[in-house]
mmCIF file of C-alpha atoms in Angstrom:
data_model
loop_
_atom_site.group_PDB
_atom_site.id
_atom_site.type_symbol
_atom_site.label_atom_id
_atom_site.label_comp_id
_atom_site.label_asym_id
_atom_site.label_seq_id
_atom_site.Cartn_x
_atom_site.Cartn_y
_atom_site.Cartn_z
ATOM 1 C CA MET H 1 30.990 -2.045 38.315
ATOM 2 C CA THR H 2 29.730 -0.001 35.401
ATOM 3 C CA THR H 3 28.596 -3.043 33.390
ATOM 4 C CA PRO H 4 25.943 -4.187 35.939
ATOM 5 C CA PHE H 5 24.799 -0.569 36.278
ATOM 6 C CA ARG H 6 24.396 -0.239 32.497
ATOM 7 C CA LEU H 7 22.593 -3.569 32.336
ATOM 8 C CA ALA H 8 20.193 -2.501 35.096
ATOM 9 C CA LEU H 9 19.633 0.854 33.391
ATOM 10 C CA ALA H 10 18.915 -0.831 30.040
ATOM 11 C CA ALA H 11 16.524 -3.306 31.691
ATOM 12 C CA THR H 12 14.684 -0.467 33.442
ATOM 13 C CA ALA H 13 14.406 1.519 30.212
ATOM 14 C CA ALA H 14 13.104 -1.540 28.338
ATOM 15 C CA THR H 15 10.542 -2.203 31.075
ATOM 16 C CA LEU H 16 9.304 1.387 30.971
ATOM 17 C CA LEU H 17 9.115 1.284 27.182
ATOM 18 C CA LEU H 18 7.087 -1.925 27.213
ATOM 19 C CA ALA H 19 4.837 -0.606 29.967
ATOM 20 C CA GLY H 20 4.165 2.504 27.914
ATOM 21 C CA CYS H 21 3.270 0.435 24.861
ATOM 22 C CA ALA H 22 1.036 -1.888 26.860
ATOM 23 C CA SER H 23 -1.105 0.982 28.079
ATOM 24 C CA ASP H 24 -1.649 2.266 24.519
ATOM 25 C CA THR H 25 -5.407 2.270 23.880
ATOM 26 C CA GLY H 26 -5.072 2.036 20.117
ATOM 27 C CA THR H 27 -5.613 5.632 19.096
ATOM 28 C CA ARG H 28 -4.694 4.927 15.501
ATOM 29 C CA PRO H 29 -7.691 4.956 13.151
ATOM 30 C CA THR H 30 -8.505 1.720 11.373
ATOM 31 C CA PRO H 31 -9.533 1.705 7.720
ATOM 32 C CA ALA H 32 -13.299 1.551 7.235
ATOM 33 C CA ALA H 33 -13.070 -1.125 4.589
ATOM 34 C CA SER H 34 -11.235 -3.611 6.754
ATOM 35 C CA SER H 35 -13.960 -3.658 9.368
ATOM 36 C CA HIS H 36 -16.424 -4.956 6.804
ATOM 37 C CA ALA H 37 -14.109 -6.903 4.591
ATOM 38 C CA THR H 38 -13.075 -9.587 7.024
ATOM 39 C CA THR H 39 -16.456 -10.442 8.463
ATOM 40 C CA ARG H 40 -19.235 -12.533 7.024
ATOM 41 C CA SER H 41 -21.844 -10.390 8.688
ATOM 42 C CA THR H 42 -22.798 -7.229 6.931
ATOM 43 C CA ALA H 43 -24.476 -5.775 9.956
ATOM 44 C CA PRO H 44 -24.041 -2.042 10.330
ATOM 45 C CA PRO H 45 -21.995 -0.826 13.285
ATOM 46 C CA ALA H 46 -23.769 0.280 16.413
ATOM 47 C CA PRO H 47 -24.653 4.001 16.432
ATOM 48 C CA ALA H 48 -22.002 4.733 19.062
ATOM 49 C CA GLN H 49 -19.321 3.341 16.734
ATOM 50 C CA ARG H 50 -20.262 5.335 13.659
ATOM 51 C CA SER H 51 -17.642 7.652 12.319
ATOM 52 C CA SER H 52 -18.078 11.397 12.341
ATOM 53 C CA HIS H 53 -18.868 11.609 8.619
ATOM 54 C CA HIS H 54 -22.350 10.209 9.321
ATOM 55 C CA ALA H 55 -23.175 13.186 11.494
ATOM 56 C CA THR H 56 -23.045 15.514 8.509
ATOM 57 C CA ALA H 57 -24.449 13.014 6.006
ATOM 58 C CA PRO H 58 -27.572 13.903 4.064
ATOM 59 C CA SER H 59 -30.878 12.731 5.492
ATOM 60 C CA ASP H 60 -32.314 9.451 4.227
ATOM 61 C CA ALA H 61 -34.911 11.371 2.233
ATOM 62 C CA SER H 62 -32.232 13.109 0.150
ATOM 63 C CA LEU H 63 -30.242 9.959 -0.654
ATOM 64 C CA PRO H 64 -30.009 8.895 -4.306
ATOM 65 C CA GLU H 65 -31.490 5.636 -5.602
ATOM 66 C CA GLN H 66 -28.039 4.248 -6.513
ATOM 67 C CA THR H 67 -24.487 4.860 -5.334
ATOM 68 C CA GLY H 68 -23.149 5.468 -8.836
ATOM 69 C CA ILE H 69 -20.337 3.005 -8.082
ATOM 70 C CA PRO H 70 -20.862 -0.142 -10.191
ATOM 71 C CA ALA H 71 -19.433 -2.552 -7.592
ATOM 72 C CA CYS H 72 -21.727 -1.169 -4.879
ATOM 73 C CA ASP H 73 -24.816 -1.036 -7.073
ATOM 74 C CA ASP H 74 -24.192 -4.646 -8.162
ATOM 75 C CA TYR H 75 -23.685 -5.727 -4.559
ATOM 76 C CA LEU H 76 -26.912 -4.061 -3.444
ATOM 77 C CA SER H 77 -28.899 -5.497 -6.361
ATOM 78 C CA SER H 78 -27.877 -9.051 -5.421
ATOM 79 C CA TYR H 79 -27.878 -8.543 -1.635
ATOM 80 C CA LEU H 80 -31.281 -10.030 -0.787
ATOM 81 C CA ALA H 81 -31.100 -13.060 -3.089
ATOM 82 C CA CYS H 82 -27.498 -13.920 -2.206
ATOM 83 C CA HIS H 83 -27.906 -13.486 1.542
ATOM 84 C CA ARG H 84 -31.083 -15.571 1.393
ATOM 85 C CA ALA H 85 -29.234 -18.314 -0.534
ATOM 86 C CA ALA H 86 -26.274 -18.198 1.859
ATOM 87 C CA GLY H 87 -28.552 -18.307 4.904
ATOM 88 C CA ILE H 88 -26.571 -15.594 6.670
ATOM 89 C CA PHE H 89 -29.545 -13.854 8.295
ATOM 90 C CA SER H 90 -33.013 -15.016 9.280
ATOM 91 C CA ALA H 91 -35.913 -14.112 7.000
ATOM 92 C CA GLU H 92 -37.065 -11.541 9.570
ATOM 93 C CA GLN H 93 -33.655 -9.847 9.813
ATOM 94 C CA LEU H 94 -32.821 -9.767 6.120
ATOM 95 C CA PRO H 95 -34.936 -6.747 5.016
ATOM 96 C CA LEU H 96 -33.707 -4.673 7.957
ATOM 97 C CA ARG H 97 -30.080 -5.604 7.294
ATOM 98 C CA TYR H 98 -30.504 -4.758 3.611
ATOM 99 C CA GLU H 99 -31.967 -1.325 4.376
ATOM 100 C CA ALA H 100 -29.169 -0.588 6.844
ATOM 101 C CA MET H 101 -26.479 -1.630 4.338
ATOM 102 C CA ARG H 102 -28.163 0.281 1.508
ATOM 103 C CA THR H 103 -28.499 3.449 3.585
ATOM 104 C CA ASN H 104 -24.867 3.276 4.728
ATOM 105 C CA LEU H 105 -23.534 2.738 1.206
ATOM 106 C CA LEU H 106 -25.715 5.513 -0.222
ATOM 107 C CA ARG H 107 -24.594 7.917 2.515
ATOM 108 C CA ASP H 108 -20.957 6.984 2.025
ATOM 109 C CA SER H 109 -21.299 7.488 -1.729
ATOM 110 C CA GLN H 110 -22.237 11.111 -1.024
ATOM 111 C CA ASN H 111 -19.192 11.707 1.187
ATOM 112 C CA PRO H 112 -16.192 12.846 -0.899
ATOM 113 C CA ASP H 113 -13.778 11.603 1.782
ATOM 114 C CA VAL H 114 -15.174 8.051 1.739
ATOM 115 C CA ARG H 115 -16.335 7.642 -1.865
ATOM 116 C CA PRO H 116 -12.888 6.828 -3.359
ATOM 117 C CA GLN H 117 -12.595 3.723 -1.141
ATOM 118 C CA LEU H 118 -16.175 2.573 -1.627
ATOM 119 C CA GLY H 119 -15.560 0.497 -4.766
ATOM 120 C CA GLU H 120 -12.975 -1.676 -3.033
ATOM 121 C CA ARG H 121 -15.171 -1.939 0.057
ATOM 122 C CA CYS H 122 -18.067 -3.254 -2.036
ATOM 123 C CA ASN H 123 -15.782 -5.634 -3.943
ATOM 124 C CA SER H 124 -14.578 -6.971 -0.611
ATOM 125 C CA LEU H 125 -18.147 -7.392 0.639
ATOM 126 C CA ALA H 126 -19.037 -9.250 -2.568
ATOM 127 C CA ARG H 127 -16.001 -11.546 -2.213
ATOM 128 C CA SER H 128 -16.988 -12.378 1.362
ATOM 129 C CA LEU H 129 -20.532 -13.111 0.251
ATOM 130 C CA ARG H 130 -19.323 -15.397 -2.572
ATOM 131 C CA GLU H 131 -17.229 -17.307 -0.036
ATOM 132 C CA ALA H 132 -20.262 -17.669 2.235
ATOM 133 C CA LEU H 133 -22.273 -19.079 -0.679
ATOM 134 C CA HIS H 134 -19.827 -21.992 -1.118
ATOM 135 C CA GLY H 135 -20.579 -22.150 -4.848
ATOM 136 C CA LYS H 136 -24.363 -21.855 -4.537
ATOM 137 C CA SER H 137 -26.294 -19.687 -6.950
ATOM 138 C CA CYS H 138 -27.991 -16.536 -5.701
ATOM 139 C CA SER H 139 -31.033 -16.973 -7.932
ATOM 140 C CA PRO H 140 -33.885 -18.925 -6.339
ATOM 141 C CA ASN H 141 -34.462 -21.053 -9.472
ATOM 142 C CA PRO H 142 -31.340 -21.363 -11.612
ATOM 143 C CA ALA H 143 -32.005 -21.819 -15.316
ATOM 144 C CA PRO H 144 -31.353 -25.250 -16.845
ATOM 145 C CA ALA H 145 -27.947 -25.601 -18.495
ATOM 146 C CA GLY H 146 -29.275 -25.703 -22.074
ATOM 147 C CA SER H 147 -31.725 -22.795 -21.835
ATOM 148 C CA THR H 148 -31.252 -19.377 -23.393
ATOM 149 C CA PRO H 149 -32.390 -16.088 -21.862
#
């Protein structure tokens, strides 16, 4: 008699455990880099999804011209030409997307909590962009093979 009781008790406990896990709303934070690294779109998140560090970020007027992180500065300098070559955004959307990306990276470069991860985030964005290019050049008119700069 005790074996069926134990089996029923174990089944009930397992059911309750699974039910508790199923109702989990995902309260664990996700890394900021992964949200941008796996997508081809570099669109900024909607304002409601922004993390709390943007609330205390410096105003756009006080942002520096560059991030000071070579990977991010390189990514921003090639953003327009490479996105145009890849055809990711329409010509009308591209300047707005660039400004949004630039502002977010500049703000994040000023945040000491985010800055250490920014280099890898920009490298990941650049890798995704290279994949979207499928071997195309970012420059509008590539130089002939035998020419010198």
